[in-house]
Amino acid sequence: MELPSGLMAALKNAEKVLMLTGAGMSAESGVPTFRDAQTGLWEKFRAEDLATPEAFRAHPQLVWDWYTERRNKIRHVSPHAGHFALVEMEQYFETLLLVTQNVDSLHQLAGSTEVIELHGNIMLSICSETGQQIDDRWIRTEPGRPPRSPHHPQGLARPAVVWFGEELPAGSMKRATAEALSCDVCFSIGTSTLVQPAASLPFIALDSGAIVIEINPNPTALSSKAHFSLQTTAAEVLPTIAADLAGRK
Ligand code: BV8
């Protein structure tokens, strides 16, 4: 794909870059996005209705099994060329901060050195009462769906993700917002820009004078406001941008 000339000029002058990614960044690795309809056993549920403390309290086994199925899927996926392009781009800027809504560790697996996981990580488990981490050996050996927690008599194991209605990890939004306020360029990649407070970040960058570049095959609330709205996929265009920055084009 031919990149808009202004985009590369903006990037070549940039020192501080903020990368925001959502579920669409993982789509080409085979991880269904939140917007994708649920399949199989979960066909009649919306993700937003399962990813809540209320759902876990009311139906702990149903929610636990949903996460177990997602974890098993994620164990077999790999980063794609777009993930590796983000790693390569780290060398072309003074700072590149990667803030993700994704919980699948694909950015870390690709080698991104600094990742802020706004919504936690699906592969880790915590106690439902104390929030303390529960190690994988306990999860694998303790019977029960969900297993009970070793940290609290009434506690259950739950995934270390941020559910709807729960606060984001302390400091994560503060760090991401500070970057949005001071970056030269902000990419918004593969997010429907619907889930708050993460969705506010590209608008904060825009209002603070950053060049905002959206990568999403579908339009979002950001598309008409971004300086560049690339209606294509992450795996397609990120390697092209990285190659252009490396002067390989
Ligand atoms: C909180 C972990 C407060 C769980 C997730 C203000 C206004 C309105 C609502 C709210 C608000 N403040 C709070 C809310 C409520 C709520 C919210 O935003 N609701 C929405 C539905 C309206 N927010 C919260 O509850 C947050 N908590 O604010 O707490 C608080 C304060 C103090 C004290 C107590 C509480 C917590 C939100 C976090 C929820 N957890 N994930 C899990 O994974 O199971 S969010 C979940 O949704 C995922 O993380 C995912 O990232 C996100 C969905 O967003 P996207 O990433 O954008 O994914 P989506 O599927 O929507 O879109 C994919 C996009 O990719 C599409 O646009 C598609 O076109 C594009 N795409 C597809 N393929 C590709 C592609 N793009 C590029 N390349 C491709 N190949």
Short mmCIF file of C-alpha atoms and ligand atoms in Angstrom, two decimals:
data_model
loop_
_atom_site.label_atom_id
_atom_site.label_comp_id
_atom_site.label_asym_id
_atom_site.label_seq_id
_atom_site.Cartn_x
_atom_site.Cartn_y
_atom_site.Cartn_z
CA MET A 1 0.00 0.00 0.00
CA GLU A 2 1.23 3.51 -0.88
CA LEU A 3 1.60 5.60 2.28
CA PRO A 4 0.35 9.21 2.31
CA SER A 5 3.49 11.37 1.85
CA GLY A 6 2.63 13.60 4.79
CA LEU A 7 2.54 10.58 7.08
CA MET A 8 6.15 9.60 6.52
CA ALA A 9 7.29 13.22 6.81
CA ALA A 10 5.52 13.46 10.19
CA LEU A 11 7.11 10.21 11.33
CA LYS A 12 10.61 11.15 10.18
CA ASN A 13 10.43 14.33 12.31
CA ALA A 14 8.95 12.57 15.34
CA GLU A 15 10.92 11.90 18.52
CA LYS A 16 8.22 10.60 20.90
CA VAL A 17 5.72 8.06 19.53
CA LEU A 18 2.77 6.49 21.32
CA MET A 19 1.36 3.24 19.95
CA LEU A 20 -2.15 2.30 21.16
CA THR A 21 -3.40 -1.15 20.16
CA GLY A 22 -6.70 -2.97 20.49
CA ALA A 23 -8.10 -6.37 19.65
CA GLY A 24 -7.75 -5.74 15.89
CA MET A 25 -3.95 -5.86 16.37
CA SER A 26 -4.29 -9.52 17.36
CA ALA A 27 -6.89 -10.42 14.70
CA GLU A 28 -4.34 -11.50 12.07
CA SER A 29 -2.74 -13.76 14.68
CA GLY A 30 -6.06 -15.57 14.89
CA VAL A 31 -7.35 -14.07 18.16
CA PRO A 32 -11.05 -13.15 17.68
CA THR A 33 -11.75 -9.48 18.44
CA PHE A 34 -14.30 -8.40 21.01
CA ARG A 35 -16.56 -7.20 18.18
CA ASP A 36 -16.43 -10.63 16.54
CA ALA A 37 -19.47 -12.72 17.35
CA GLN A 38 -18.81 -15.38 19.93
CA THR A 39 -18.77 -18.96 18.66
CA GLY A 40 -19.50 -22.44 19.97
CA LEU A 41 -20.71 -22.70 23.56
CA TRP A 42 -20.52 -18.92 23.92
CA GLU A 43 -22.60 -18.08 20.84
CA LYS A 44 -25.52 -16.78 22.91
CA PHE A 45 -23.36 -14.52 25.08
CA ARG A 46 -21.82 -11.08 24.42
CA ALA A 47 -18.22 -10.73 25.59
CA GLU A 48 -19.17 -7.58 27.49
CA ASP A 49 -21.69 -9.64 29.49
CA LEU A 50 -19.20 -12.35 30.45
CA ALA A 51 -16.23 -10.06 31.23
CA THR A 52 -17.76 -8.63 34.43
CA PRO A 53 -17.43 -9.29 38.19
CA GLU A 54 -21.20 -9.78 38.34
CA ALA A 55 -21.10 -12.58 35.74
CA PHE A 56 -18.25 -14.27 37.62
CA ARG A 57 -20.12 -14.00 40.94
CA ALA A 58 -23.33 -15.36 39.44
CA HIS A 59 -21.83 -18.01 37.14
CA PRO A 60 -18.18 -18.64 38.15
CA GLN A 61 -17.86 -21.91 36.19
CA LEU A 62 -19.32 -20.44 32.97
CA VAL A 63 -16.96 -17.45 33.10
CA TRP A 64 -13.98 -19.56 34.16
CA ASP A 65 -14.59 -22.02 31.27
CA TRP A 66 -14.87 -19.09 28.80
CA TYR A 67 -11.46 -17.82 29.89
CA THR A 68 -9.98 -21.35 29.85
CA GLU A 69 -11.10 -21.76 26.23
CA ARG A 70 -9.64 -18.33 25.30
CA ARG A 71 -6.37 -19.14 27.12
CA ASN A 72 -6.09 -22.45 25.25
CA LYS A 73 -6.58 -20.61 21.93
CA ILE A 74 -4.01 -17.95 22.83
CA ARG A 75 -1.42 -20.61 23.74
CA HIS A 76 -1.38 -21.59 20.05
CA VAL A 77 -1.17 -18.18 18.33
CA SER A 78 1.93 -16.21 17.36
CA PRO A 79 2.73 -12.56 16.69
CA HIS A 80 2.37 -11.44 13.05
CA ALA A 81 4.48 -9.14 10.84
CA GLY A 82 2.72 -6.10 12.33
CA HIS A 83 3.83 -7.00 15.87
CA PHE A 84 7.43 -7.41 14.70
CA ALA A 85 7.26 -4.12 12.79
CA LEU A 86 6.34 -2.33 16.04
CA VAL A 87 9.42 -3.92 17.66
CA GLU A 88 11.63 -2.78 14.76
CA MET A 89 10.27 0.77 14.96
CA GLU A 90 11.55 1.17 18.53
CA GLN A 91 15.01 2.00 17.10
CA TYR A 92 13.76 4.84 14.89
CA PHE A 93 12.45 7.11 17.66
CA GLU A 94 13.77 8.63 20.87
CA THR A 95 10.89 6.97 22.73
CA LEU A 96 8.21 4.54 21.60
CA LEU A 97 5.65 3.58 24.26
CA LEU A 98 3.29 0.70 23.50
CA VAL A 99 -0.05 0.82 25.34
CA THR A 100 -2.37 -2.11 24.65
CA GLN A 101 -5.95 -3.02 25.52
CA ASN A 102 -5.08 -6.58 24.59
CA VAL A 103 -4.58 -9.27 27.20
CA ASP A 104 -2.84 -11.90 25.04
CA SER A 105 0.89 -11.03 25.54
CA LEU A 106 1.48 -11.03 21.75
CA HIS A 107 3.44 -7.75 21.89
CA GLN A 108 5.77 -9.12 24.58
CA LEU A 109 6.12 -12.39 22.63
CA ALA A 110 7.18 -10.38 19.55
CA GLY A 111 9.86 -8.63 21.62
CA SER A 112 8.35 -5.21 22.41
CA THR A 113 10.45 -3.97 25.31
CA GLU A 114 7.96 -1.83 27.16
CA VAL A 115 4.26 -2.70 27.08
CA ILE A 116 1.55 -1.15 29.25
CA GLU A 117 -1.35 -3.64 29.51
CA LEU A 118 -4.33 -1.42 30.35
CA HIS A 119 -6.70 -4.39 30.67
CA GLY A 120 -4.38 -6.91 32.36
CA ASN A 121 -3.24 -10.29 31.11
CA ILE A 122 -5.45 -13.32 30.45
CA MET A 123 -2.67 -15.86 31.03
CA LEU A 124 -2.25 -14.87 34.72
CA SER A 125 -4.64 -15.70 37.57
CA ILE A 126 -5.40 -13.82 40.79
CA CYS A 127 -7.47 -14.37 43.92
CA SER A 128 -11.03 -13.04 43.54
CA GLU A 129 -10.95 -11.70 47.13
CA THR A 130 -7.41 -10.37 47.64
CA GLY A 131 -6.15 -9.80 44.08
CA GLN A 132 -2.96 -11.72 44.91
CA GLN A 133 -1.40 -13.61 41.99
CA ILE A 134 -1.96 -17.39 41.94
CA ASP A 135 0.78 -19.39 40.29
CA ASP A 136 0.11 -21.58 37.31
CA ARG A 137 1.12 -24.79 39.12
CA TRP A 138 -1.72 -24.25 41.60
CA ILE A 139 -4.17 -23.59 38.74
CA ARG A 140 -3.07 -26.73 36.90
CA THR A 141 -3.18 -29.02 39.94
CA GLU A 142 -6.08 -27.66 42.04
CA PRO A 143 -9.42 -29.27 41.09
CA GLY A 144 -12.49 -27.09 40.53
CA ARG A 145 -13.69 -24.76 37.72
CA PRO A 146 -12.68 -22.24 38.92
CA PRO A 147 -10.08 -23.61 41.35
CA ARG A 148 -10.36 -22.19 44.88
CA SER A 149 -7.79 -19.57 45.84
CA PRO A 150 -4.81 -20.35 48.14
CA HIS A 151 -5.02 -16.80 49.52
CA HIS A 152 -8.49 -16.57 51.00
CA PRO A 153 -11.03 -19.09 52.36
CA GLN A 154 -13.84 -17.69 50.17
CA GLY A 155 -11.52 -16.75 47.31
CA LEU A 156 -11.66 -18.26 43.83
CA ALA A 157 -9.08 -18.13 41.05
CA ARG A 158 -9.99 -15.59 38.35
CA PRO A 159 -8.12 -14.26 35.29
CA ALA A 160 -5.88 -11.22 35.93
CA VAL A 161 -7.85 -9.06 33.48
CA VAL A 162 -9.77 -5.82 34.06
CA TRP A 163 -13.49 -6.58 33.83
CA PHE A 164 -16.11 -4.02 32.81
CA GLY A 165 -16.85 -1.89 35.84
CA GLU A 166 -13.39 -2.51 37.32
CA GLU A 167 -10.61 0.05 37.62
CA LEU A 168 -7.57 -0.19 35.35
CA PRO A 169 -4.21 -1.10 36.93
CA ALA A 170 -3.02 1.76 39.12
CA GLY A 171 -0.83 4.16 37.23
CA SER A 172 -1.35 2.59 33.81
CA MET A 173 -3.76 5.26 32.58
CA LYS A 174 -1.71 7.97 34.29
CA ARG A 175 1.43 6.88 32.37
CA ALA A 176 -0.50 6.44 29.09
CA THR A 177 -2.23 9.82 29.47
CA ALA A 178 1.08 11.58 30.18
CA GLU A 179 2.44 10.07 26.96
CA ALA A 180 -0.69 11.07 25.01
CA LEU A 181 -0.24 14.64 26.24
CA SER A 182 3.42 14.84 25.17
CA CYS A 183 3.92 12.58 22.14
CA ASP A 184 4.66 13.88 18.64
CA VAL A 185 2.79 11.05 16.91
CA CYS A 186 0.08 8.72 18.24
CA PHE A 187 -0.95 5.56 16.39
CA SER A 188 -4.35 4.03 17.16
CA ILE A 189 -4.21 0.48 15.80
CA GLY A 190 -7.05 -2.06 15.69
CA THR A 191 -9.42 -0.56 18.20
CA SER A 192 -13.09 0.24 17.85
CA THR A 193 -12.45 3.25 20.12
CA LEU A 194 -15.46 2.26 22.21
CA VAL A 195 -14.05 1.00 25.52
CA GLN A 196 -13.30 3.72 28.03
CA PRO A 197 -11.10 5.07 29.46
CA ALA A 198 -8.59 3.61 26.91
CA ALA A 199 -10.59 5.03 24.00
CA SER A 200 -9.95 8.59 25.21
CA LEU A 201 -6.17 8.36 24.66
CA PRO A 202 -5.98 9.13 20.91
CA PHE A 203 -8.33 12.10 21.40
CA ILE A 204 -6.11 13.43 24.21
CA ALA A 205 -3.12 13.15 21.85
CA LEU A 206 -5.08 14.93 19.10
CA ASP A 207 -6.09 17.77 21.44
CA SER A 208 -2.47 18.07 22.57
CA GLY A 209 -1.22 18.70 19.05
CA ALA A 210 0.11 15.22 18.15
CA ILE A 211 -0.23 13.80 14.65
CA VAL A 212 -2.75 10.95 15.00
CA ILE A 213 -2.62 7.96 12.65
CA GLU A 214 -5.40 5.36 12.77
CA ILE A 215 -5.01 1.86 11.31
CA ASN A 216 -8.34 0.07 11.05
CA PRO A 217 -10.12 -1.50 8.04
CA ASN A 218 -13.40 -0.14 9.46
CA PRO A 219 -14.32 3.46 10.35
CA THR A 220 -14.46 4.49 14.02
CA ALA A 221 -15.30 7.67 15.94
CA LEU A 222 -11.62 8.63 15.53
CA SER A 223 -11.44 8.16 11.74
CA SER A 224 -12.79 11.58 10.76
CA LYS A 225 -10.60 13.38 13.31
CA ALA A 226 -7.29 11.56 12.81
CA HIS A 227 -4.72 13.22 10.52
CA PHE A 228 -4.38 9.90 8.71
CA SER A 229 -6.98 7.13 8.72
CA LEU A 230 -5.45 4.09 7.00
CA GLN A 231 -8.35 1.77 6.17
CA THR A 232 -6.22 -1.36 6.06
CA THR A 233 -4.95 -4.01 8.46
CA ALA A 234 -2.11 -3.92 10.98
CA ALA A 235 -0.19 -6.84 9.45
CA GLU A 236 -0.41 -5.17 6.06
CA VAL A 237 0.66 -1.59 6.72
CA LEU A 238 2.95 -1.65 9.78
CA PRO A 239 5.76 -3.54 7.96
CA THR A 240 5.47 -1.01 5.10
CA ILE A 241 5.90 1.89 7.54
CA ALA A 242 8.85 0.17 9.26
CA ALA A 243 10.51 -0.49 5.88
CA ASP A 244 9.99 3.14 4.84
CA LEU A 245 11.54 4.38 8.10
CA ALA A 246 14.50 2.06 7.54
CA GLY A 247 14.92 3.55 4.08
CA ARG A 248 14.36 0.13 2.60
CA LYS A 249 11.67 1.40 0.25
C1 BV8 B 1 -13.74 1.60 34.19
C2 BV8 B 1 -10.36 -7.45 29.51
C3 BV8 B 1 -14.46 2.75 36.11
C4 BV8 B 1 -11.39 -8.51 29.72
C5 BV8 B 1 -11.58 -5.52 28.63
C6 BV8 B 1 -17.13 6.20 29.98
C7 BV8 B 1 -18.01 6.23 28.92
C8 BV8 B 1 -18.73 5.08 28.55
C9 BV8 B 1 -18.54 3.88 29.24
C10 BV8 B 1 -17.67 3.87 30.29
C11 BV8 B 1 -16.96 5.01 30.65
N1 BV8 B 1 -16.16 4.67 31.72
C12 BV8 B 1 -16.36 3.39 32.05
C13 BV8 B 1 -17.27 2.86 31.17
C14 BV8 B 1 -17.76 1.50 31.21
C15 BV8 B 1 -16.85 0.55 30.44
C16 BV8 B 1 -16.96 0.77 28.95
O1 BV8 B 1 -16.14 1.43 28.36
N2 BV8 B 1 -17.96 0.13 28.37
C17 BV8 B 1 -18.11 0.19 26.92
C18 BV8 B 1 -18.64 -1.17 26.42
C19 BV8 B 1 -19.06 1.32 26.56
N3 BV8 B 1 -15.47 0.68 30.87
C20 BV8 B 1 -15.07 -0.01 31.95
O2 BV8 B 1 -15.83 -0.66 32.63
C21 BV8 B 1 -13.60 0.09 32.33
N4 BV8 B 1 -13.52 0.37 33.72
O3 BV8 B 1 -13.80 2.56 33.51
O4 BV8 B 1 -13.93 1.57 35.54
C22 BV8 B 1 -14.17 2.68 37.53
C23 BV8 B 1 -13.52 3.75 38.12
C24 BV8 B 1 -13.30 3.71 39.46
C25 BV8 B 1 -13.69 2.60 40.22
C26 BV8 B 1 -14.31 1.52 39.61
C27 BV8 B 1 -14.56 1.55 38.26
C28 BV8 B 1 -12.89 -1.23 32.11
C29 BV8 B 1 -12.84 -1.56 30.66
C30 BV8 B 1 -11.95 -2.81 30.45
C31 BV8 B 1 -12.83 -3.99 30.11
N5 BV8 B 1 -11.98 -5.17 29.81
N6 BV8 B 1 -10.77 -6.57 28.41
C32 BV8 B 1 -11.30 -9.61 28.68
O5 BV8 B 1 -10.52 -9.50 27.71
O6 BV8 B 1 -12.04 -10.60 28.84
S1 BV8 B 1 -12.04 -4.58 27.32
C33 BV8 B 1 -12.09 -5.55 25.97
O7 BV8 B 1 -12.76 -4.76 25.04
C34 BV8 B 1 -10.75 -5.90 25.34
O8 BV8 B 1 -9.66 -5.49 26.12
C35 BV8 B 1 -10.73 -5.17 24.04
O9 BV8 B 1 -9.53 -4.52 23.83
C36 BV8 B 1 -11.81 -4.19 24.23
C37 BV8 B 1 -12.62 -3.94 22.96
O10 BV8 B 1 -12.08 -2.95 22.38
P1 BV8 B 1 -11.12 -3.14 21.11
O11 BV8 B 1 -9.78 -3.53 21.57
O12 BV8 B 1 -11.28 -1.93 20.33
O13 BV8 B 1 -11.68 -4.39 20.33
P2 BV8 B 1 -12.96 -4.44 19.44
O14 BV8 B 1 -13.25 -5.87 19.20
O15 BV8 B 1 -14.00 -3.55 20.04
O16 BV8 B 1 -12.55 -3.74 18.05
C38 BV8 B 1 -11.57 -4.32 17.23
C39 BV8 B 1 -11.28 -3.30 16.16
O17 BV8 B 1 -10.23 -3.83 15.35
C40 BV8 B 1 -12.45 -3.05 15.24
O18 BV8 B 1 -12.62 -1.65 15.07
C41 BV8 B 1 -12.02 -3.69 13.91
O19 BV8 B 1 -12.48 -2.95 12.79
C42 BV8 B 1 -10.53 -3.61 14.00
N7 BV8 B 1 -9.82 -4.65 13.26
C43 BV8 B 1 -10.23 -5.90 12.97
N8 BV8 B 1 -9.24 -6.56 12.30
C44 BV8 B 1 -8.19 -5.69 12.20
C45 BV8 B 1 -8.55 -4.49 12.80
N9 BV8 B 1 -7.71 -3.44 12.87
C46 BV8 B 1 -6.49 -3.57 12.30
N10 BV8 B 1 -6.08 -4.71 11.69
C47 BV8 B 1 -6.89 -5.78 11.62
N11 BV8 B 1 -6.49 -6.90 11.02
#
